[in-house]
Amino acid sequence: MGLMTNRIMHSILAVAIASTAAIAAKAKPLTVWIMPNGASPQEILEKRLEIYSKKTGIPTKVEVLDWGEAWTRISQALAGQQPAPDVLQLGTTWIPYFASRKEIKPLNENLSTIQPERFVPVSWNTTHIDEDTTIYSVPWFIDIRPVLANKRILAEHGITRDSVRTYEGFKNAIRKINSKDEVLDDGAHVKGFAFPGKSDWNIPHNFAPWIWSNGGSFIKKDENGKWHANILSRETLLGISSYLHFIMDTLVNPEALQTNTAQIAQQFNNGELAFIVSTSEIVMQTRFHGSMGGLSNARIGSDSIMVLPIPKGKVGSVSFIGGSNLAIPASNKRKEAFDLLLFLTEDENLDAYTKQIGFLPPSRKVLQEWAKDEDYNILVRALETGRAYMAIPEWGELEQLLVAMFSAIWEQMEIPSLYSEDKLYETFQQYTAEINKKLNYPTNSMMTAAEFKAAWNKINEEQTPVVEVAKDSTNGVVDDNMKTAPFVFAVMLILGFLFAFLRKRKK
């Protein structure tokens, strides 16, 4: 009996030890790396992950990487130089690079579970390399950049949504606001529009909507499907000129070119700017108090915000679209990693997370609900015509070249003595060659300097504002008198003749 009891006890103990070991193994946390998007992203994500942990018994850990260090940390982790997370956030333009290096896991065998049809096309197209059917990520949120406007300022100037739908209408609205020179109670002058310049990494994103809305592009495929630079096409030059003319027509103060995105956003939040082109997170922030990372108690919160489409160019209104996806390191062996990725991209979690950070959810179903809001309706509709960068592995390097090119242009615009058509052509020519080199594309033929000057001058003639100058009232009277003078002279001559004739008869 005693022997039997001992055997039973040993069996129970063995099972207990095995169970404990299994629980311990199961309890290893799943780690998630994210970047600091919007207001309190870590807090809301950890709340959602608590639901996952309760459901599965697996703890989770969130680590926030600053954008400044994210690329280096992620590159090292995916290359095996430091521990990698189980799931990580990647900017949409980063996906093709890491996918081309086989450093993030293909997800095609799980497509039936992911359900690609749930996502809007402009977002789903960022999950893979251009013209490759292998999927490497799942959409997490969308960064669309519309025109944001201060409702109070627009109302005081009688400016409506319809009046700024076109490029010319937008410029006229800016001119109208600038001419009033409103001064706020803190001494700040209200300006119509401003944007960051050469010291900002968003420069290509800022030029993109004006270029795309005029039919241009940074790169283009030839008849053989090979990518090449498209900077010196007439459509792209028209888009670049459209953006430069905000400075050339003195609608935007050149001092703004010394600022960055954060500083311009702060000016808008302070009620100092009527318009900016920025991320949609500001819209959501106006609905949260400052204690929660919001702006409801800032001046823009009381003035109220309005969302507007990018002003129409030659081919329509095309917004810049970016965002982030979720991926799994290729070296990851845990089955639970995909389960966690799937959980985070469920509609309910996409809705909760994006509502907190202010970016758009990529889910069609969730967007249908968001579209019931007036401001978000504009954003959701803009997804239909908006564009993202090309999903190619070289894009990260191309983007750095574009930053350098546009910074050089802004430097010329900032100091008039540096600006010339020859200098501008040299800049475009240099970076066209460098972009082609990155794309392994031969630069055999290029627009000549003479062709560039002819095209640029014609474009600028079209962009030159037509300013109606009121006639001087005195000159108007003189003009009218000159028109009637012959008639008056004739009448006087006839009357004089009659008077002389009558006098002669009396005599």
Short mmCIF file of N, CA and C in Angstrom, two decimals, residues 303-452:
data_model
loop_
_atom_site.label_atom_id
_atom_site.label_comp_id
_atom_site.label_asym_id
_atom_site.label_seq_id
_atom_site.Cartn_x
_atom_site.Cartn_y
_atom_site.Cartn_z
N ASP A 303 -10.81 77.21 -31.68
CA ASP A 303 -11.10 77.74 -33.02
C ASP A 303 -11.79 76.70 -33.89
N SER A 304 -11.48 75.44 -33.64
CA SER A 304 -12.03 74.28 -34.36
C SER A 304 -11.28 74.03 -35.66
N ILE A 305 -11.24 72.77 -36.03
CA ILE A 305 -10.46 72.34 -37.20
C ILE A 305 -11.38 71.88 -38.33
N MET A 306 -10.94 72.08 -39.55
CA MET A 306 -11.68 71.63 -40.73
C MET A 306 -10.73 70.85 -41.62
N VAL A 307 -11.19 69.72 -42.14
CA VAL A 307 -10.38 68.89 -43.04
C VAL A 307 -10.79 69.18 -44.48
N LEU A 308 -9.81 69.42 -45.34
CA LEU A 308 -10.05 69.73 -46.74
C LEU A 308 -9.20 68.85 -47.64
N PRO A 309 -9.68 68.53 -48.83
CA PRO A 309 -8.86 67.76 -49.77
C PRO A 309 -7.68 68.62 -50.26
N ILE A 310 -6.65 67.98 -50.77
CA ILE A 310 -5.56 68.71 -51.43
C ILE A 310 -6.18 69.47 -52.62
N PRO A 311 -5.86 70.76 -52.79
CA PRO A 311 -6.42 71.52 -53.92
C PRO A 311 -6.16 70.82 -55.26
N LYS A 312 -7.14 70.86 -56.12
CA LYS A 312 -7.05 70.16 -57.41
C LYS A 312 -5.98 70.77 -58.31
N GLY A 313 -5.19 69.88 -58.91
CA GLY A 313 -4.23 70.28 -59.93
C GLY A 313 -4.77 69.89 -61.30
N LYS A 314 -3.88 69.67 -62.25
CA LYS A 314 -4.30 69.34 -63.62
C LYS A 314 -5.03 68.01 -63.72
N VAL A 315 -4.71 67.05 -62.82
CA VAL A 315 -5.34 65.73 -62.92
C VAL A 315 -6.19 65.39 -61.69
N GLY A 316 -6.42 66.35 -60.82
CA GLY A 316 -7.28 66.09 -59.67
C GLY A 316 -6.61 66.38 -58.34
N SER A 317 -7.19 65.81 -57.28
CA SER A 317 -6.68 66.00 -55.92
C SER A 317 -6.07 64.68 -55.44
N VAL A 318 -4.76 64.68 -55.22
CA VAL A 318 -4.04 63.44 -54.85
C VAL A 318 -3.27 63.68 -53.55
N SER A 319 -3.67 63.00 -52.48
CA SER A 319 -3.01 63.15 -51.19
C SER A 319 -1.84 62.18 -51.05
N PHE A 320 -0.87 62.57 -50.23
CA PHE A 320 0.21 61.66 -49.86
C PHE A 320 -0.33 60.65 -48.85
N ILE A 321 0.02 59.37 -49.03
CA ILE A 321 -0.41 58.32 -48.11
C ILE A 321 0.81 57.50 -47.66
N GLY A 322 0.98 57.42 -46.36
CA GLY A 322 2.03 56.58 -45.78
C GLY A 322 1.38 55.68 -44.74
N GLY A 323 2.10 55.39 -43.69
CA GLY A 323 1.54 54.55 -42.64
C GLY A 323 2.50 53.48 -42.18
N SER A 324 1.98 52.51 -41.45
CA SER A 324 2.81 51.42 -40.93
C SER A 324 2.07 50.09 -41.00
N ASN A 325 2.86 49.02 -41.14
CA ASN A 325 2.34 47.65 -41.14
C ASN A 325 2.98 46.87 -40.00
N LEU A 326 2.46 45.70 -39.74
CA LEU A 326 3.04 44.80 -38.75
C LEU A 326 3.67 43.61 -39.46
N ALA A 327 4.84 43.20 -38.99
CA ALA A 327 5.56 42.07 -39.60
C ALA A 327 6.19 41.21 -38.52
N ILE A 328 6.68 40.04 -38.92
CA ILE A 328 7.33 39.09 -38.01
C ILE A 328 8.75 38.83 -38.52
N PRO A 329 9.76 38.92 -37.66
CA PRO A 329 11.13 38.61 -38.10
C PRO A 329 11.22 37.21 -38.70
N ALA A 330 12.02 37.06 -39.75
CA ALA A 330 12.14 35.76 -40.42
C ALA A 330 12.72 34.70 -39.49
N SER A 331 13.50 35.12 -38.52
CA SER A 331 14.14 34.17 -37.61
C SER A 331 13.21 33.69 -36.50
N ASN A 332 12.04 34.29 -36.39
CA ASN A 332 11.13 33.95 -35.30
C ASN A 332 10.51 32.56 -35.50
N LYS A 333 10.55 31.73 -34.45
CA LYS A 333 10.04 30.36 -34.53
C LYS A 333 8.74 30.15 -33.75
N ARG A 334 8.27 31.19 -33.08
CA ARG A 334 7.08 31.01 -32.24
C ARG A 334 5.79 31.13 -33.05
N LYS A 335 4.97 30.10 -32.98
CA LYS A 335 3.69 30.12 -33.66
C LYS A 335 2.81 31.25 -33.14
N GLU A 336 2.97 31.54 -31.83
CA GLU A 336 2.14 32.56 -31.19
C GLU A 336 2.38 33.95 -31.77
N ALA A 337 3.52 34.15 -32.43
CA ALA A 337 3.82 35.46 -33.00
C ALA A 337 2.78 35.83 -34.06
N PHE A 338 2.44 34.87 -34.93
CA PHE A 338 1.42 35.16 -35.94
C PHE A 338 0.05 35.35 -35.29
N ASP A 339 -0.25 34.57 -34.26
CA ASP A 339 -1.53 34.72 -33.56
C ASP A 339 -1.65 36.14 -32.99
N LEU A 340 -0.54 36.66 -32.47
CA LEU A 340 -0.54 38.01 -31.91
C LEU A 340 -0.72 39.05 -33.02
N LEU A 341 -0.01 38.87 -34.14
CA LEU A 341 -0.16 39.80 -35.26
C LEU A 341 -1.61 39.81 -35.74
N LEU A 342 -2.19 38.63 -35.82
CA LEU A 342 -3.59 38.51 -36.26
C LEU A 342 -4.53 39.21 -35.29
N PHE A 343 -4.26 39.06 -33.99
CA PHE A 343 -5.08 39.71 -32.97
C PHE A 343 -5.01 41.24 -33.10
N LEU A 344 -3.81 41.77 -33.29
CA LEU A 344 -3.63 43.21 -33.37
C LEU A 344 -4.28 43.82 -34.61
N THR A 345 -4.47 43.02 -35.64
CA THR A 345 -5.06 43.54 -36.88
C THR A 345 -6.53 43.16 -37.03
N GLU A 346 -7.15 42.64 -35.96
CA GLU A 346 -8.60 42.45 -35.96
C GLU A 346 -9.27 43.82 -35.98
N ASP A 347 -10.45 43.89 -36.59
CA ASP A 347 -11.14 45.17 -36.74
C ASP A 347 -11.31 45.91 -35.41
N GLU A 348 -11.70 45.20 -34.39
CA GLU A 348 -11.95 45.83 -33.10
C GLU A 348 -10.69 46.49 -32.55
N ASN A 349 -9.56 45.83 -32.71
CA ASN A 349 -8.30 46.38 -32.20
C ASN A 349 -7.75 47.48 -33.10
N LEU A 350 -7.95 47.35 -34.39
CA LEU A 350 -7.55 48.42 -35.30
C LEU A 350 -8.34 49.69 -34.97
N ASP A 351 -9.60 49.54 -34.73
CA ASP A 351 -10.47 50.68 -34.40
C ASP A 351 -10.01 51.36 -33.11
N ALA A 352 -9.79 50.57 -32.08
CA ALA A 352 -9.40 51.12 -30.77
C ALA A 352 -8.04 51.81 -30.84
N TYR A 353 -7.08 51.18 -31.50
CA TYR A 353 -5.73 51.73 -31.53
C TYR A 353 -5.66 53.02 -32.36
N THR A 354 -6.27 53.01 -33.54
CA THR A 354 -6.19 54.19 -34.40
C THR A 354 -7.02 55.35 -33.86
N LYS A 355 -8.08 55.07 -33.13
CA LYS A 355 -8.84 56.16 -32.50
C LYS A 355 -8.00 56.90 -31.47
N GLN A 356 -7.10 56.17 -30.84
CA GLN A 356 -6.23 56.80 -29.85
C GLN A 356 -5.11 57.60 -30.51
N ILE A 357 -4.47 57.03 -31.54
CA ILE A 357 -3.32 57.71 -32.13
C ILE A 357 -3.72 58.69 -33.23
N GLY A 358 -4.95 58.59 -33.75
CA GLY A 358 -5.44 59.58 -34.70
C GLY A 358 -5.20 59.29 -36.16
N PHE A 359 -4.54 58.19 -36.48
CA PHE A 359 -4.35 57.81 -37.88
C PHE A 359 -5.53 56.94 -38.33
N LEU A 360 -5.66 56.75 -39.64
CA LEU A 360 -6.81 55.99 -40.15
C LEU A 360 -6.58 54.49 -40.04
N PRO A 361 -7.64 53.74 -39.72
CA PRO A 361 -7.54 52.27 -39.76
C PRO A 361 -7.57 51.80 -41.21
N PRO A 362 -6.89 50.70 -41.54
CA PRO A 362 -6.87 50.23 -42.93
C PRO A 362 -8.05 49.34 -43.29
N SER A 363 -8.89 49.02 -42.31
CA SER A 363 -10.02 48.11 -42.52
C SER A 363 -11.19 48.81 -43.21
N ARG A 364 -11.71 48.21 -44.28
CA ARG A 364 -12.86 48.77 -44.99
C ARG A 364 -14.06 48.94 -44.05
N LYS A 365 -14.33 47.91 -43.25
CA LYS A 365 -15.49 47.91 -42.38
C LYS A 365 -15.39 49.02 -41.33
N VAL A 366 -14.22 49.16 -40.73
CA VAL A 366 -14.04 50.20 -39.71
C VAL A 366 -14.12 51.58 -40.34
N LEU A 367 -13.56 51.73 -41.52
CA LEU A 367 -13.59 53.02 -42.21
C LEU A 367 -15.02 53.45 -42.55
N GLN A 368 -15.88 52.49 -42.82
CA GLN A 368 -17.28 52.83 -43.09
C GLN A 368 -17.92 53.53 -41.90
N GLU A 369 -17.55 53.11 -40.70
CA GLU A 369 -18.07 53.76 -39.49
C GLU A 369 -17.42 55.14 -39.30
N TRP A 370 -16.12 55.21 -39.53
CA TRP A 370 -15.42 56.48 -39.37
C TRP A 370 -15.95 57.53 -40.35
N ALA A 371 -16.38 57.08 -41.53
CA ALA A 371 -16.83 58.00 -42.57
C ALA A 371 -18.13 58.72 -42.20
N LYS A 372 -18.78 58.30 -41.13
CA LYS A 372 -19.99 58.98 -40.68
C LYS A 372 -19.66 60.31 -40.01
N ASP A 373 -18.39 60.50 -39.65
CA ASP A 373 -17.90 61.76 -39.09
C ASP A 373 -17.54 62.69 -40.25
N GLU A 374 -17.98 63.95 -40.21
CA GLU A 374 -17.78 64.88 -41.32
C GLU A 374 -16.32 65.01 -41.73
N ASP A 375 -15.44 65.23 -40.75
CA ASP A 375 -14.02 65.41 -41.06
C ASP A 375 -13.39 64.13 -41.59
N TYR A 376 -13.69 63.01 -40.95
CA TYR A 376 -13.09 61.75 -41.38
C TYR A 376 -13.68 61.26 -42.70
N ASN A 377 -14.87 61.72 -43.02
CA ASN A 377 -15.45 61.39 -44.32
C ASN A 377 -14.59 61.92 -45.45
N ILE A 378 -14.05 63.13 -45.26
CA ILE A 378 -13.14 63.71 -46.26
C ILE A 378 -11.89 62.85 -46.41
N LEU A 379 -11.36 62.39 -45.28
CA LEU A 379 -10.14 61.58 -45.29
C LEU A 379 -10.38 60.22 -45.95
N VAL A 380 -11.50 59.61 -45.62
CA VAL A 380 -11.81 58.28 -46.17
C VAL A 380 -11.99 58.38 -47.69
N ARG A 381 -12.66 59.42 -48.15
CA ARG A 381 -12.84 59.58 -49.59
C ARG A 381 -11.52 59.87 -50.31
N ALA A 382 -10.61 60.57 -49.60
CA ALA A 382 -9.30 60.88 -50.19
C ALA A 382 -8.45 59.64 -50.40
N LEU A 383 -8.77 58.55 -49.70
CA LEU A 383 -8.03 57.30 -49.88
C LEU A 383 -8.23 56.74 -51.29
N GLU A 384 -9.34 57.07 -51.91
CA GLU A 384 -9.65 56.56 -53.24
C GLU A 384 -8.72 57.13 -54.31
N THR A 385 -8.27 58.38 -54.10
CA THR A 385 -7.41 59.02 -55.11
C THR A 385 -5.98 59.24 -54.60
N GLY A 386 -5.75 59.01 -53.30
CA GLY A 386 -4.42 59.22 -52.73
C GLY A 386 -3.41 58.20 -53.24
N ARG A 387 -2.12 58.51 -53.04
CA ARG A 387 -1.06 57.63 -53.52
C ARG A 387 -0.01 57.40 -52.45
N ALA A 388 0.57 56.22 -52.47
CA ALA A 388 1.71 55.89 -51.61
C ALA A 388 2.95 55.80 -52.50
N TYR A 389 4.10 55.81 -51.89
CA TYR A 389 5.34 55.66 -52.65
C TYR A 389 5.42 54.26 -53.25
N MET A 390 6.26 54.12 -54.26
CA MET A 390 6.43 52.83 -54.93
C MET A 390 7.05 51.81 -53.97
N ALA A 391 6.51 50.60 -53.96
CA ALA A 391 6.98 49.55 -53.04
C ALA A 391 8.18 48.83 -53.63
N ILE A 392 9.30 49.53 -53.65
CA ILE A 392 10.53 48.94 -54.18
C ILE A 392 11.63 48.99 -53.10
N PRO A 393 12.55 48.04 -53.11
CA PRO A 393 13.58 47.98 -52.07
C PRO A 393 14.47 49.22 -52.02
N GLU A 394 14.64 49.90 -53.15
CA GLU A 394 15.54 51.05 -53.22
C GLU A 394 14.93 52.34 -52.70
N TRP A 395 13.62 52.28 -52.34
CA TRP A 395 12.95 53.56 -52.06
C TRP A 395 13.60 54.34 -50.91
N GLY A 396 14.05 53.69 -49.88
CA GLY A 396 14.66 54.39 -48.75
C GLY A 396 15.82 55.26 -49.19
N GLU A 397 16.67 54.71 -50.06
CA GLU A 397 17.81 55.48 -50.57
C GLU A 397 17.36 56.59 -51.51
N LEU A 398 16.33 56.32 -52.31
CA LEU A 398 15.81 57.35 -53.21
C LEU A 398 15.23 58.51 -52.42
N GLU A 399 14.57 58.19 -51.32
CA GLU A 399 13.96 59.23 -50.49
C GLU A 399 15.02 60.16 -49.93
N GLN A 400 16.16 59.62 -49.54
CA GLN A 400 17.26 60.45 -49.04
C GLN A 400 17.79 61.37 -50.14
N LEU A 401 17.83 60.87 -51.37
CA LEU A 401 18.26 61.71 -52.49
C LEU A 401 17.25 62.83 -52.73
N LEU A 402 15.96 62.52 -52.61
CA LEU A 402 14.93 63.55 -52.81
C LEU A 402 15.00 64.61 -51.72
N VAL A 403 15.28 64.19 -50.49
CA VAL A 403 15.44 65.15 -49.39
C VAL A 403 16.58 66.11 -49.73
N ALA A 404 17.70 65.56 -50.19
CA ALA A 404 18.87 66.39 -50.54
C ALA A 404 18.56 67.32 -51.70
N MET A 405 17.84 66.82 -52.72
CA MET A 405 17.52 67.63 -53.89
C MET A 405 16.62 68.80 -53.53
N PHE A 406 15.55 68.52 -52.81
CA PHE A 406 14.61 69.59 -52.46
C PHE A 406 15.21 70.56 -51.44
N SER A 407 16.09 70.07 -50.58
CA SER A 407 16.78 70.96 -49.64
C SER A 407 17.64 71.96 -50.41
N ALA A 408 18.31 71.47 -51.45
CA ALA A 408 19.15 72.35 -52.28
C ALA A 408 18.29 73.41 -52.98
N ILE A 409 17.10 72.99 -53.42
CA ILE A 409 16.20 73.94 -54.09
C ILE A 409 15.70 74.99 -53.11
N TRP A 410 15.33 74.55 -51.91
CA TRP A 410 14.85 75.51 -50.91
C TRP A 410 15.95 76.49 -50.53
N GLU A 411 17.17 76.02 -50.52
CA GLU A 411 18.29 76.91 -50.20
C GLU A 411 18.40 78.01 -51.25
N GLN A 412 18.19 77.64 -52.50
CA GLN A 412 18.20 78.64 -53.57
C GLN A 412 17.05 79.63 -53.43
N MET A 413 15.87 79.12 -53.06
CA MET A 413 14.70 79.98 -52.93
C MET A 413 14.83 80.93 -51.74
N GLU A 414 15.52 80.45 -50.70
CA GLU A 414 15.65 81.23 -49.47
C GLU A 414 16.58 82.43 -49.67
N ILE A 415 17.62 82.25 -50.51
CA ILE A 415 18.57 83.33 -50.79
C ILE A 415 18.47 83.66 -52.28
N PRO A 416 17.74 84.73 -52.63
CA PRO A 416 17.47 85.04 -54.04
C PRO A 416 18.70 85.09 -54.93
N SER A 417 19.85 85.51 -54.37
CA SER A 417 21.06 85.61 -55.18
C SER A 417 21.56 84.24 -55.65
N LEU A 418 21.11 83.17 -54.97
CA LEU A 418 21.52 81.82 -55.34
C LEU A 418 20.62 81.21 -56.42
N TYR A 419 19.44 81.83 -56.62
CA TYR A 419 18.46 81.24 -57.54
C TYR A 419 18.74 81.64 -58.98
N SER A 420 18.74 80.64 -59.82
CA SER A 420 18.81 80.87 -61.26
C SER A 420 18.31 79.62 -61.96
N GLU A 421 17.86 79.79 -63.18
CA GLU A 421 17.37 78.63 -63.93
C GLU A 421 18.50 77.64 -64.20
N ASP A 422 19.69 78.17 -64.43
CA ASP A 422 20.84 77.29 -64.67
C ASP A 422 21.14 76.44 -63.43
N LYS A 423 21.11 77.07 -62.25
CA LYS A 423 21.38 76.35 -61.00
C LYS A 423 20.29 75.32 -60.74
N LEU A 424 19.05 75.69 -61.02
CA LEU A 424 17.93 74.77 -60.82
C LEU A 424 18.07 73.56 -61.73
N TYR A 425 18.43 73.81 -62.98
CA TYR A 425 18.61 72.71 -63.94
C TYR A 425 19.74 71.78 -63.49
N GLU A 426 20.84 72.37 -63.04
CA GLU A 426 21.97 71.56 -62.56
C GLU A 426 21.55 70.64 -61.42
N THR A 427 20.71 71.16 -60.52
CA THR A 427 20.22 70.37 -59.39
C THR A 427 19.37 69.21 -59.87
N PHE A 428 18.41 69.50 -60.74
CA PHE A 428 17.53 68.44 -61.27
C PHE A 428 18.34 67.41 -62.07
N GLN A 429 19.29 67.89 -62.84
CA GLN A 429 20.12 67.01 -63.66
C GLN A 429 20.96 66.08 -62.77
N GLN A 430 21.57 66.64 -61.74
CA GLN A 430 22.42 65.86 -60.83
C GLN A 430 21.64 64.74 -60.16
N TYR A 431 20.46 65.09 -59.62
CA TYR A 431 19.72 64.08 -58.87
C TYR A 431 18.97 63.10 -59.77
N THR A 432 18.66 63.51 -60.98
CA THR A 432 18.11 62.56 -61.95
C THR A 432 19.13 61.46 -62.21
N ALA A 433 20.39 61.85 -62.40
CA ALA A 433 21.45 60.87 -62.65
C ALA A 433 21.67 59.98 -61.43
N GLU A 434 21.63 60.57 -60.24
CA GLU A 434 21.87 59.79 -59.02
C GLU A 434 20.72 58.80 -58.75
N ILE A 435 19.50 59.22 -59.01
CA ILE A 435 18.35 58.32 -58.84
C ILE A 435 18.45 57.16 -59.82
N ASN A 436 18.77 57.47 -61.06
CA ASN A 436 18.92 56.41 -62.07
C ASN A 436 20.03 55.43 -61.70
N LYS A 437 21.09 55.95 -61.11
CA LYS A 437 22.20 55.08 -60.69
C LYS A 437 21.74 54.10 -59.63
N LYS A 438 20.94 54.58 -58.65
CA LYS A 438 20.41 53.70 -57.60
C LYS A 438 19.48 52.64 -58.18
N LEU A 439 18.80 53.00 -59.27
CA LEU A 439 17.85 52.08 -59.91
C LEU A 439 18.51 51.23 -60.99
N ASN A 440 19.83 51.38 -61.16
CA ASN A 440 20.57 50.66 -62.21
C ASN A 440 19.97 50.92 -63.58
N TYR A 441 19.67 52.20 -63.81
CA TYR A 441 19.06 52.59 -65.08
C TYR A 441 20.01 53.55 -65.80
N PRO A 442 20.31 53.30 -67.06
CA PRO A 442 21.24 54.17 -67.80
C PRO A 442 20.64 55.55 -68.06
N THR A 443 21.43 56.58 -67.82
CA THR A 443 20.98 57.95 -68.12
C THR A 443 21.56 58.34 -69.47
N ASN A 444 20.94 57.82 -70.51
CA ASN A 444 21.44 58.07 -71.87
C ASN A 444 20.94 59.38 -72.43
N SER A 445 19.71 59.70 -72.16
CA SER A 445 19.13 60.94 -72.69
C SER A 445 18.44 61.68 -71.56
N MET A 446 18.54 63.00 -71.60
CA MET A 446 17.95 63.82 -70.56
C MET A 446 17.55 65.15 -71.17
N MET A 447 16.54 65.79 -70.63
CA MET A 447 16.15 67.12 -71.08
C MET A 447 17.36 68.06 -71.05
N THR A 448 17.59 68.76 -72.12
CA THR A 448 18.73 69.68 -72.18
C THR A 448 18.42 70.95 -71.39
N ALA A 449 19.46 71.74 -71.14
CA ALA A 449 19.28 72.99 -70.41
C ALA A 449 18.33 73.93 -71.16
N ALA A 450 18.47 73.99 -72.49
CA ALA A 450 17.61 74.86 -73.30
C ALA A 450 16.16 74.39 -73.23
N GLU A 451 15.96 73.07 -73.32
CA GLU A 451 14.60 72.51 -73.23
C GLU A 451 14.01 72.77 -71.86
N PHE A 452 14.84 72.62 -70.82
CA PHE A 452 14.37 72.88 -69.46
C PHE A 452 13.93 74.33 -69.30
#
